[in-house]
Coordinates of C-alpha atoms in Angstrom, one line a residue:
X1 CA -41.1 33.7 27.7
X2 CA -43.8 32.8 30.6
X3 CA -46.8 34.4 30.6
X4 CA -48.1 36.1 34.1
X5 CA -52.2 35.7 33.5
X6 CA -54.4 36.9 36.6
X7 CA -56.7 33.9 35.6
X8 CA -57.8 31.9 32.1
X9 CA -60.7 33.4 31.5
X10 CA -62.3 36.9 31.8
X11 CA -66.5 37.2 31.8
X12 CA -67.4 41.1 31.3
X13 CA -70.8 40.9 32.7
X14 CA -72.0 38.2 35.8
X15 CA -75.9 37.9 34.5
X16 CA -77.4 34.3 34.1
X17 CA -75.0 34.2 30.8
X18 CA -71.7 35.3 33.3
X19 CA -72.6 33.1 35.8
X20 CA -73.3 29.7 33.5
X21 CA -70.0 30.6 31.6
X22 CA -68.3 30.8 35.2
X23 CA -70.2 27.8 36.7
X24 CA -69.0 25.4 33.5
X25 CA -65.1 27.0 33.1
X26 CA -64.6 26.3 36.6
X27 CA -66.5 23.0 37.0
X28 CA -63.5 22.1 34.5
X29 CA -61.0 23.4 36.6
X30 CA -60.9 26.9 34.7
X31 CA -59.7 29.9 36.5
X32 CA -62.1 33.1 36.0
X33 CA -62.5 36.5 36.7
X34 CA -65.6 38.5 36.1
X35 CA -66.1 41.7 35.9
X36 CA -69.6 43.4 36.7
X37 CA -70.8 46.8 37.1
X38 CA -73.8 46.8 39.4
X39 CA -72.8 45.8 42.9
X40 CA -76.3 43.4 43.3
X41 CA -78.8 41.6 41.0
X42 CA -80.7 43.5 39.2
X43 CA -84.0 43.9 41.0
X44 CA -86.6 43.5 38.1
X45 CA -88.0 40.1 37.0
X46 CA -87.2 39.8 32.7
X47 CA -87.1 36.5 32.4
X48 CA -90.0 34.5 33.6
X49 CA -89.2 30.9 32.5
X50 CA -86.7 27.7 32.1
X51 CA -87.5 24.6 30.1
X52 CA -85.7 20.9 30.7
X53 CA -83.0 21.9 28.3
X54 CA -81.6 24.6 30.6
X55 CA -82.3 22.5 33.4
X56 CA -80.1 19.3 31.8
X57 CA -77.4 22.3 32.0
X58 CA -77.9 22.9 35.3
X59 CA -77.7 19.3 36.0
X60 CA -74.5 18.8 34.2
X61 CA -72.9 21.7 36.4
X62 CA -74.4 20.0 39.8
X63 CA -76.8 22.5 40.5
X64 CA -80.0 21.5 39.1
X65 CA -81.8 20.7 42.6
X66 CA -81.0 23.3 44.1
X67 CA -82.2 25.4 41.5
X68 CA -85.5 23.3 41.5
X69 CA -85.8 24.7 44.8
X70 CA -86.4 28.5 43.8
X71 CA -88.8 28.1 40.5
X72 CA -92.0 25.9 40.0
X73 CA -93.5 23.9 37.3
X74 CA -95.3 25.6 34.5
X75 CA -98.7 24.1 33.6
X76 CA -99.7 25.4 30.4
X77 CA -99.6 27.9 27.5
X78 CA -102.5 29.8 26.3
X79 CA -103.8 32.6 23.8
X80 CA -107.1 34.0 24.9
X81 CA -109.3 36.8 23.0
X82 CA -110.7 39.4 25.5
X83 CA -114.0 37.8 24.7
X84 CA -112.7 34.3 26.5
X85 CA -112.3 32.6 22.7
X86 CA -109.6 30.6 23.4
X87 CA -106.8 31.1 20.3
X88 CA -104.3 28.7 20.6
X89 CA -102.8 26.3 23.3
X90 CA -100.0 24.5 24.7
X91 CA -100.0 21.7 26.8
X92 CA -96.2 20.7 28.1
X93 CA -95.8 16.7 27.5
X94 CA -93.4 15.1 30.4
X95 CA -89.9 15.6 29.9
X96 CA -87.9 13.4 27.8
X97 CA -84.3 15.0 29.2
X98 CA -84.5 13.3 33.2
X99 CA -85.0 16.6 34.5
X100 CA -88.5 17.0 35.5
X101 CA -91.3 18.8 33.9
X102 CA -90.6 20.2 30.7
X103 CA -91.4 23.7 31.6
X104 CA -91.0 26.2 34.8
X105 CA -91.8 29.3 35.7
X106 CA -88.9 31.6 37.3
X107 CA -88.5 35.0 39.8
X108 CA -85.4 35.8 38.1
X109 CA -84.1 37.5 40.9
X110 CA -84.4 35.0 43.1
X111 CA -82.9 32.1 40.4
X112 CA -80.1 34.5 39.5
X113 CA -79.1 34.7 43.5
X114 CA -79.0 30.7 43.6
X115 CA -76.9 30.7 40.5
X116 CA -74.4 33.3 42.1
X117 CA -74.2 31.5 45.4
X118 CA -73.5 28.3 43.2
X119 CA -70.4 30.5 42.3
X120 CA -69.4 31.5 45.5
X121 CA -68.3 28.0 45.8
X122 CA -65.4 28.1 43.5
X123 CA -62.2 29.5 44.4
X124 CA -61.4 29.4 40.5
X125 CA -64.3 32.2 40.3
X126 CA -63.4 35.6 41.3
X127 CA -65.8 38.3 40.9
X128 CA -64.5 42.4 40.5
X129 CA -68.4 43.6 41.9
X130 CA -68.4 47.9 40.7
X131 CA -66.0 47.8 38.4
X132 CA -66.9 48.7 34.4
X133 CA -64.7 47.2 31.5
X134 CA -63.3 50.4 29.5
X135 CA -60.4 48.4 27.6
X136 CA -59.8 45.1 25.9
X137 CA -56.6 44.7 23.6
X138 CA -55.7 40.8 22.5
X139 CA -52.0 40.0 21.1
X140 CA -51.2 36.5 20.1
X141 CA -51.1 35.1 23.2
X142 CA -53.7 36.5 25.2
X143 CA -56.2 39.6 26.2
X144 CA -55.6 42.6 28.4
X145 CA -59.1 43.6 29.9
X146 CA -58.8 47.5 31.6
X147 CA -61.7 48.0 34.2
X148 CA -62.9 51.2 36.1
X149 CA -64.4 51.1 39.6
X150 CA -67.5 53.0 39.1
X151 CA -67.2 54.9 42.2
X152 CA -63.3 55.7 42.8
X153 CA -62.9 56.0 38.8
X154 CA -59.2 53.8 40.1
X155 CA -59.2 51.3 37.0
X156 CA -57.1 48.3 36.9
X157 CA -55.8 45.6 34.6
X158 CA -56.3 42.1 34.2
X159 CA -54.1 39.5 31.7
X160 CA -56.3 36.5 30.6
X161 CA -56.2 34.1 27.8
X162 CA -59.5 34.6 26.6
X163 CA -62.6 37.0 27.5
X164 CA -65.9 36.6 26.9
X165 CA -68.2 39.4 26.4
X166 CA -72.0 38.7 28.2
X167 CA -72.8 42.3 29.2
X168 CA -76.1 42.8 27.4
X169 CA -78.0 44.0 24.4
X170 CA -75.4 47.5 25.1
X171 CA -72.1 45.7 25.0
X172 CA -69.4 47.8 25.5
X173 CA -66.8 44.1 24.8
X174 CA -68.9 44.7 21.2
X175 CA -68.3 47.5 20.5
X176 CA -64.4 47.5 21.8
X177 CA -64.1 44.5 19.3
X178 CA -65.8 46.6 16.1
X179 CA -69.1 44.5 16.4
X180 CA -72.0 45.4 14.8
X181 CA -75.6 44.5 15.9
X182 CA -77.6 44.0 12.7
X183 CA -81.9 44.1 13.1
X184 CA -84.7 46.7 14.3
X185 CA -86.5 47.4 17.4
X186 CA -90.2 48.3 17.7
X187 CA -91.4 52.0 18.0
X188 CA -94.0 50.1 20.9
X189 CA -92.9 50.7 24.4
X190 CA -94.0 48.2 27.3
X191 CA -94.7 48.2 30.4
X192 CA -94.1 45.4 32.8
X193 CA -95.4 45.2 36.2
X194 CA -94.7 42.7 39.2
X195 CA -96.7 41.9 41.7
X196 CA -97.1 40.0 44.8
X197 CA -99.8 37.4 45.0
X198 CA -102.6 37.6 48.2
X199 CA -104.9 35.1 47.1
X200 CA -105.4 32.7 43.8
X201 CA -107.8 33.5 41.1
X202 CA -109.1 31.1 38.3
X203 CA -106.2 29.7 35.8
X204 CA -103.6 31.8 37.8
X205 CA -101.2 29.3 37.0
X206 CA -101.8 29.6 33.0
X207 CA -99.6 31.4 31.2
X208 CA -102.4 33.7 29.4
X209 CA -101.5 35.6 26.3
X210 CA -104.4 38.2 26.3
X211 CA -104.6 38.9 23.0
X212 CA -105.9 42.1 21.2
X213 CA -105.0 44.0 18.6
X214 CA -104.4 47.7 20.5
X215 CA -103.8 46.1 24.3
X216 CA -102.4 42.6 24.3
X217 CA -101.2 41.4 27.5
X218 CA -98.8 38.8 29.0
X219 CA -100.3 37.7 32.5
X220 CA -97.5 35.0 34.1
X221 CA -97.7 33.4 37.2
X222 CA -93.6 33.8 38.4
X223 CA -92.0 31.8 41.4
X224 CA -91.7 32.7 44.8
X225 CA -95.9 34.0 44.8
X226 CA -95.2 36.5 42.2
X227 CA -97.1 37.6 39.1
X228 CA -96.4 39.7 36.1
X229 CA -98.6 41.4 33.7
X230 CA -96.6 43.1 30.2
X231 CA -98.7 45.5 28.7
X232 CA -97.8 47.8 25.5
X233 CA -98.7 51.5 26.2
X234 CA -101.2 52.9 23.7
X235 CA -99.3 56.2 21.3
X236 CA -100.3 58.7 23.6
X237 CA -98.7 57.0 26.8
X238 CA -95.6 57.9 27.9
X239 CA -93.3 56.8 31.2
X240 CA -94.7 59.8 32.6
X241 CA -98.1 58.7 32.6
X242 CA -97.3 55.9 34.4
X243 CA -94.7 57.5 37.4
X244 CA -96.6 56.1 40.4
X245 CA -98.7 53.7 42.1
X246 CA -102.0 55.0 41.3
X247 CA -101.1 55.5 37.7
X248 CA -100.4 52.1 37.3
X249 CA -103.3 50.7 39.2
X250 CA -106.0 51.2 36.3
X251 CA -103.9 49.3 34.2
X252 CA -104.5 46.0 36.0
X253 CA -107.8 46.9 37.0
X254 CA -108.7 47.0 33.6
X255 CA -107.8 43.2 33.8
X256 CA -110.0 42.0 36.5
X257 CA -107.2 42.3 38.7
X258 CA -108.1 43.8 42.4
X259 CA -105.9 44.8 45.3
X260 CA -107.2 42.4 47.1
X261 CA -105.6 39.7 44.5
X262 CA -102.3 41.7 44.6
X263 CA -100.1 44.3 46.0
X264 CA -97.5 45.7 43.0
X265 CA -94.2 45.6 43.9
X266 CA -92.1 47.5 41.1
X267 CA -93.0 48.5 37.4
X268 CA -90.0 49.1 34.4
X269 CA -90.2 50.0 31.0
X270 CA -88.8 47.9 27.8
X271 CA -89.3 47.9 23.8
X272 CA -88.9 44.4 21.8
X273 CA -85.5 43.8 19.9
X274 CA -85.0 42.0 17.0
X275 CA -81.1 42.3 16.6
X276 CA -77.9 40.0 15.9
X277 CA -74.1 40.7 16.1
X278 CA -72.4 40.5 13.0
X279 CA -69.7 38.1 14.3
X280 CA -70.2 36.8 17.9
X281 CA -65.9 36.4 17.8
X282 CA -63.1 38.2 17.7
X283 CA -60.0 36.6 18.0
X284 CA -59.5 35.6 21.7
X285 CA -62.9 37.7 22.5
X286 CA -66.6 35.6 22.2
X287 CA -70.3 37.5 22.5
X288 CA -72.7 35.4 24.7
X289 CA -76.1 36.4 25.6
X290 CA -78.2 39.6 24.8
X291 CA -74.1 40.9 23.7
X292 CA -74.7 38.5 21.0
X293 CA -78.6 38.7 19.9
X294 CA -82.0 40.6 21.0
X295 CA -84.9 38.8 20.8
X296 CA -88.6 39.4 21.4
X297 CA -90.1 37.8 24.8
X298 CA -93.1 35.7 23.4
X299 CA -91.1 32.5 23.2
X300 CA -89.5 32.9 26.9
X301 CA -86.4 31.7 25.5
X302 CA -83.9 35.1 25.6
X303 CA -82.4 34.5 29.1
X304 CA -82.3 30.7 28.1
X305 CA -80.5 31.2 24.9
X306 CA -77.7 33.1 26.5
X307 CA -77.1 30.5 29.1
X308 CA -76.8 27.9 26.5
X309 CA -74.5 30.2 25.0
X310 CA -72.3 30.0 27.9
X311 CA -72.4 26.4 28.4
X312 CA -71.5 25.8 24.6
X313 CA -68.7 27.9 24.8
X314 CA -67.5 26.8 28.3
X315 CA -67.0 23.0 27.9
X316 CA -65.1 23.6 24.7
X317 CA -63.1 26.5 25.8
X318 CA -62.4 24.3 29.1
X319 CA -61.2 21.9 26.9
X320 CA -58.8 23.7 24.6
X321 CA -57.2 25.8 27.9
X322 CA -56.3 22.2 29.2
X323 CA -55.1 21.0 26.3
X324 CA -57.6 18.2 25.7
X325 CA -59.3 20.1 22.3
X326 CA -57.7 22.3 19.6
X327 CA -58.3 25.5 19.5
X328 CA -59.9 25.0 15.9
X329 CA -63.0 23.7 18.4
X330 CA -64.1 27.1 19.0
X331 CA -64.5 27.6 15.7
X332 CA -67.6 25.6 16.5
X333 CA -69.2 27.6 18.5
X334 CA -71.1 30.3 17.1
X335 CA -71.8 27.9 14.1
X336 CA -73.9 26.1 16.5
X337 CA -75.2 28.7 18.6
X338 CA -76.0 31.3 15.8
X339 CA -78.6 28.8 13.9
X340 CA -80.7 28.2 17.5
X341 CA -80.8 31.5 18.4
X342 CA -82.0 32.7 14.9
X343 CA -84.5 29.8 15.6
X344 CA -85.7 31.3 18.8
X345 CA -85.9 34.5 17.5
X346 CA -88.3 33.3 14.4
X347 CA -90.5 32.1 16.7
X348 CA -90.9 34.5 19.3
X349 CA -91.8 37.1 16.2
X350 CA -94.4 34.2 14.7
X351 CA -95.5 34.2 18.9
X352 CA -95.7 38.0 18.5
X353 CA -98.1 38.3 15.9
X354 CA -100.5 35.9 17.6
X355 CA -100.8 38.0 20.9
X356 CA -101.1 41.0 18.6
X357 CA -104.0 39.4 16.7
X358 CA -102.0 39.9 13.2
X359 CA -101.2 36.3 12.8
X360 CA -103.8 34.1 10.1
X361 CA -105.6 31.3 10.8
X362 CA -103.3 29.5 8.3
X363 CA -100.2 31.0 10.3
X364 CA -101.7 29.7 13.5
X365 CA -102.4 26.4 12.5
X366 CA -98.7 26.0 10.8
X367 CA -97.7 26.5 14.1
X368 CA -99.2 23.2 15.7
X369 CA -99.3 21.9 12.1
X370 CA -98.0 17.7 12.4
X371 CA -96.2 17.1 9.2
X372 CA -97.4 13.5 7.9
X373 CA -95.1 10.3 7.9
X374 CA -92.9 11.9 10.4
X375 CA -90.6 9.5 12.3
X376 CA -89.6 11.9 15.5
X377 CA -93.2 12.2 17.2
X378 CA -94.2 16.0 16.6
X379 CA -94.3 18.4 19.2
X380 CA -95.0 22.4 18.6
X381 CA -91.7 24.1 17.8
X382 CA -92.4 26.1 21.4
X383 CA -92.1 22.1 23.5
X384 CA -89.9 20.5 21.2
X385 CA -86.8 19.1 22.3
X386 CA -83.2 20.9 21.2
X387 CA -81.7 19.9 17.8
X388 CA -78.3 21.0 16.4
X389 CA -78.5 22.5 12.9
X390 CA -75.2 22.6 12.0
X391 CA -71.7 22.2 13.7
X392 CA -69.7 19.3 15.0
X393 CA -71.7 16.6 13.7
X394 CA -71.3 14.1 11.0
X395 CA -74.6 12.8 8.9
X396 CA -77.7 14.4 7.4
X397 CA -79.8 16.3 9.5
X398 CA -83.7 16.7 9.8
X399 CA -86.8 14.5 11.1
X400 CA -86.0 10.8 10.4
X401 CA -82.0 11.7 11.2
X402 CA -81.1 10.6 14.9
X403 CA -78.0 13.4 14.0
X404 CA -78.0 16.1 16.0
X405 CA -80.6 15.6 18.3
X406 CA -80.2 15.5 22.5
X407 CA -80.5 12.1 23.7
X408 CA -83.2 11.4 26.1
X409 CA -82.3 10.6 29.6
X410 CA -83.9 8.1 31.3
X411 CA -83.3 6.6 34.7
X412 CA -80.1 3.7 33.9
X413 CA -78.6 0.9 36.1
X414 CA -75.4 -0.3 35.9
X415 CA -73.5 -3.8 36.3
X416 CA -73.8 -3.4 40.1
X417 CA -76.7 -2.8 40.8
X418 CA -76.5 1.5 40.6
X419 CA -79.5 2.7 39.3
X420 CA -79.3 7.3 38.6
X421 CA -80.4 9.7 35.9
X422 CA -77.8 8.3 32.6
X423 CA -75.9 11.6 32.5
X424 CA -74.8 10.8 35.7
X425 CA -73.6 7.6 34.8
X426 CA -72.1 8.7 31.6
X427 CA -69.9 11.2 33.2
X428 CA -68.8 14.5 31.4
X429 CA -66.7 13.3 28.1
X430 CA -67.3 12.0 24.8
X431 CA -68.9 8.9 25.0
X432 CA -69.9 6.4 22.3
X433 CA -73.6 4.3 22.9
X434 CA -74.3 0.6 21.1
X435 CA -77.9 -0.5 21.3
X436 CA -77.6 -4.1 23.2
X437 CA -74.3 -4.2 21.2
X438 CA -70.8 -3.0 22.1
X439 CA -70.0 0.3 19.8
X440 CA -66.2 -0.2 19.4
X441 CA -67.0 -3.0 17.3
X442 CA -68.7 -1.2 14.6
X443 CA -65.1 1.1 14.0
X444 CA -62.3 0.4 12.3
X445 CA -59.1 1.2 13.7
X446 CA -58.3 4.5 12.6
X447 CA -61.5 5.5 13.7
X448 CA -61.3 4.0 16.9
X449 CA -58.4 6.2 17.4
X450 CA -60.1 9.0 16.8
X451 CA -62.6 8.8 19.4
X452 CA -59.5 7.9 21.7
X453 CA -57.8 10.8 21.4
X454 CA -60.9 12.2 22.8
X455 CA -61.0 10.1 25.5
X456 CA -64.0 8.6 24.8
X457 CA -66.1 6.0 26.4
X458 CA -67.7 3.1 24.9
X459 CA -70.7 1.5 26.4
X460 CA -73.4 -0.7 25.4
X461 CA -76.6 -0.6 25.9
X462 CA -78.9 -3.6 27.3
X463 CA -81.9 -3.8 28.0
X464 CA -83.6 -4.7 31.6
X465 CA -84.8 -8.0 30.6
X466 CA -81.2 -9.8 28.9
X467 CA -77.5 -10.1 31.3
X468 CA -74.9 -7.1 31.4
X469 CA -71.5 -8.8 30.1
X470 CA -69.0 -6.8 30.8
X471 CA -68.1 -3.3 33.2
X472 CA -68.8 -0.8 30.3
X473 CA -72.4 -1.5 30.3
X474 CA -75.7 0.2 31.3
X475 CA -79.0 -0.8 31.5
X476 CA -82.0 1.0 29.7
X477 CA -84.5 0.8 33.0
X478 CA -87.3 2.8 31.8
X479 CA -87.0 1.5 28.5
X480 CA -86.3 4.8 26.8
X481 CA -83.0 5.0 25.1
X482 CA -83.5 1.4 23.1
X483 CA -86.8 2.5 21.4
X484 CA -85.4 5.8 20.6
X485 CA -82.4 4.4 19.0
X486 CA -84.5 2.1 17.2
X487 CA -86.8 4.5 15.9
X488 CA -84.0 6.3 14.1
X489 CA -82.7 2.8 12.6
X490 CA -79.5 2.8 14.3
X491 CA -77.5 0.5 16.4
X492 CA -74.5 3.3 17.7
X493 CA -74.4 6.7 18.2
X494 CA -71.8 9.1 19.4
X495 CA -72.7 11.5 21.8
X496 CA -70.7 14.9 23.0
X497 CA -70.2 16.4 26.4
X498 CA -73.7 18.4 25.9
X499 CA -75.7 15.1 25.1
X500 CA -76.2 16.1 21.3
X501 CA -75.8 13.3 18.8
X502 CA -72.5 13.4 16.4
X503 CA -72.7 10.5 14.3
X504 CA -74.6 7.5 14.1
X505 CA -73.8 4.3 12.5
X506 CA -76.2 4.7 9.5
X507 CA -74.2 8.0 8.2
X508 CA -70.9 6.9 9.8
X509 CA -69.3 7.0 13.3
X510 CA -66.2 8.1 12.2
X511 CA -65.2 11.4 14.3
X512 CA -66.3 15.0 12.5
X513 CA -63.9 16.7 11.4
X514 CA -63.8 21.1 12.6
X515 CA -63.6 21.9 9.0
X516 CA -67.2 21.0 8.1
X517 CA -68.6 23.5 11.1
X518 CA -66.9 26.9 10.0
X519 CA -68.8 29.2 9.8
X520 CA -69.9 30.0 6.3

């Protein structure tokens, strides 16, 4: 019997995660409805920054310029004792992913507005603005989602095929799906105020980790000629202390900070998380975002993580609604995702204690420590580009392994003459590269026809200074993706929809099979 579905998918929650799951569903022609309580963006700046890996998302959905529009390059990390001794430091290196620089600083606000408008594009994304999810039931062939309007209490139902639950570290899709989120939160409460900028002051545009052991302090220049300071309240403080202006004040003056640097804009109150869902699926239900995990802020990557989330999830789901991918593909995705976020989560505790001036010298220095004989040049785990753990990939896994890892993206030509960033070249499918060779000539047939029924693309790689042969060729222009490929000993790799390497010619280019990325 036909199904009546109101659209494919339903998002319960349109944050950064909502709106990146939107944005890639319906750049693949995937019909959406989200459902969001608040009627407008949430006022208050939480996430501060984006690196080149969120930004190569952006790019894939077509939106990366005019995102670049409304945030600004970061210049550098640093951990500085009251006293001025500098602790630690991170310089950003240029961007190997064709995006930019490898760091930038965000108003969230203002981001998160450019991201919705991005939306308001697509008739395939409706958006239900007041209305609260109190009911999710899935059957075999689909989900009913109930919602409430806040204000009329009228609720309403909607038939989709999946849902996806990115409302937060208070997920009521969570709970409705018997989740559990497993970890601890600290007893410290913070308090994080926003400014606006009047005038510059020395290093404003460092991101300076103050760090002591009874006040440490995040002071971040934000986008848009706003700054933040994050400060713990001491045991005695309370919200109370803290309920206007004036109270507030000696806080930053305690920092050197004047009003005639700043006027403060608006003040909140948060504690650090350190939490993870149990299972981030459900059937025909997924957790993305904060739903799925709870991180500390000291590696600026919890906003980030949920959006990579999203996009994960949305170019496979996209593909197994249309019928291109089984639906054994979304087993995939939180045996991917799970391992990064745990990552991220690692290191934004390991962050933590530095700020908090519990970390060792010996803990400090493992953090910048570079490992000898290493073939992938080191970079600190805060800079370094993305890696896949574990998941649809074929082949080992680790330094000297080209498995797994995003390929660069330098600035390509092809036969005619075109010369654009190579994602844009490549399109948005599977797509199989041959260093100055042709790729399909290193499979056999039934491998061939594996990476067919993919749809798959198959182009060689030539470098600036030899003649393209044939139309499924590109030229390396900047001379980036040759010595990369060389550096890993490997003439062929195959690359998926999100850039990530899945096999390589040295461990086999035959196509992974689902089976190997259960999760365990």
């Amino acid at each position: 019997m036909p199904q009546n579905f109101d659209a494919d998918v339903a998002i319960v929650g349109y944050g950064p995660t909502g709106v990146t799951a939107a944005l890639t569903l319906a750049k693949h022609g995937i019909s959406v409805v989200a459902v969001e309580r608040d009627r407008s963006i949430y006022p208050r700046a939480r996430a501060v920054t984006v690196n080149d890996w969120t930004m190569r998302i952006f790019q894939s959905l077509g939106i990366d310029e005019r995102i670049a529009r409304v945030i600004e390059p970061q210049r550098a990390l640093r951990w500085v004792a009251y006293d001025g001794t500098e602790i630690m430091r991170v310089e950003h290196p240029p961007s190997t992913l064709g995006v930019g620089p490898r760091f930038y600083n965000i108003y969230q606000p203002a981001m998160e507005a450019e991201l919705r408008a991005c939306a308001q594009e697509y008739d395939l994304i409706t958006v239900r603005y007041g209305a609260e999810m109190t009911g999710l039931e899935q059957d075999a062939d689909g989900v009913t989602v109930t919602t409430t309007d806040v204000e009329t209490g009228e609720t309403r139902t909607l038939r989709v095929r999946h849902a996806i639950g990115a409302d937060g570290g208070g997920s009521a899709t969570r709970e409705l799906i018997g989740g559990r989120l497993l970890g601890d939160t600290l007893d410290v409460q913070w308090i994080v105020v926003d400014c606006r900028v009047k005038r510059w002051w020395p290093d404003r545009d460092l991101l300076t980790f103050w760090s002591d052991r009874e006040r440490p302090v995040v002071d971040i220049a934000l986008s848009a000629g706003n700054h933040r300071w994050e400060i713990p309240l001491k045991p005695h403080e309370t919200e109370a202390d803290f309920a206007s202006e004036d109270d507030v004040w000696p806080l930053l003056k305690a920092m050197g900070v004047t009003t005639d640097d700043v006027s403060i804009h608006q003040w909140a109150f948060y504690r650090h998380h350190t939490r993870t869902a149990d299972a981030w699926r459900a059937g025909r239900v997924f957790l993305a975002g904060d739903a799925a995990h709870l991180m500390p802020p000291w590696a600026g990557a919890g906003m980030q993580t949920g959006m990579r989330d999203a996009h994960n999830l949305g170019w496979k789901l996209a593909r197994v609604l249309k019928g291109e991918l089984d639906e054994s593909w979304l087993d995939t995705y939180e045996t991917e995702r799970r391992p990064n976020a745990a990552f991220y989560t690692d290191l934004a505790v390991r962050l933590g204690r530095v700020i908090k001036q519990e970390a060792t010298p010996e803990e400090i220095a493992e953090l910048n420590r570079v490992p000898e004989g290493t073939v992938t040049p080191f970079e600190p785990p805060l800079t370094a580009p993305p890696v896949l753990e574990a998941g649809w990939i074929r082949g080992p896994v680790g330094d000297a392994a080209v498995v797994g890892r995003m390929v660069p993206q330098p600035v390509a030509g092809d036969t005619t003459g075109r010369m654009a960033r190579l994602d844009d070249l490549l399109g948005d499918g599977f797509v199989l590269l041959g260093a100055d060779t042709d790729p399909a000539g290193l499979l056999s047939a039934e491998e061939r026809a594996g990476w067919d029924a993919l749809g798959a693309r198959y182009i060689a790689i030539r470098p600036k200074t030899a003649y393209t042969r044939g139309p499924d060729e590109l030229v390396d222009l900047d001379g980036t993706l040759l010595p990369w490929l060389a550096r890993y000993g490997v003439r062929a790799v195959a690359v998926r929809p999100d850039r990530f390497v899945a096999a390589a010619d040295v461990s086999g280019l035959a196509r992974p099979s689902i089976e190997r990325s259960r999760p365990r």
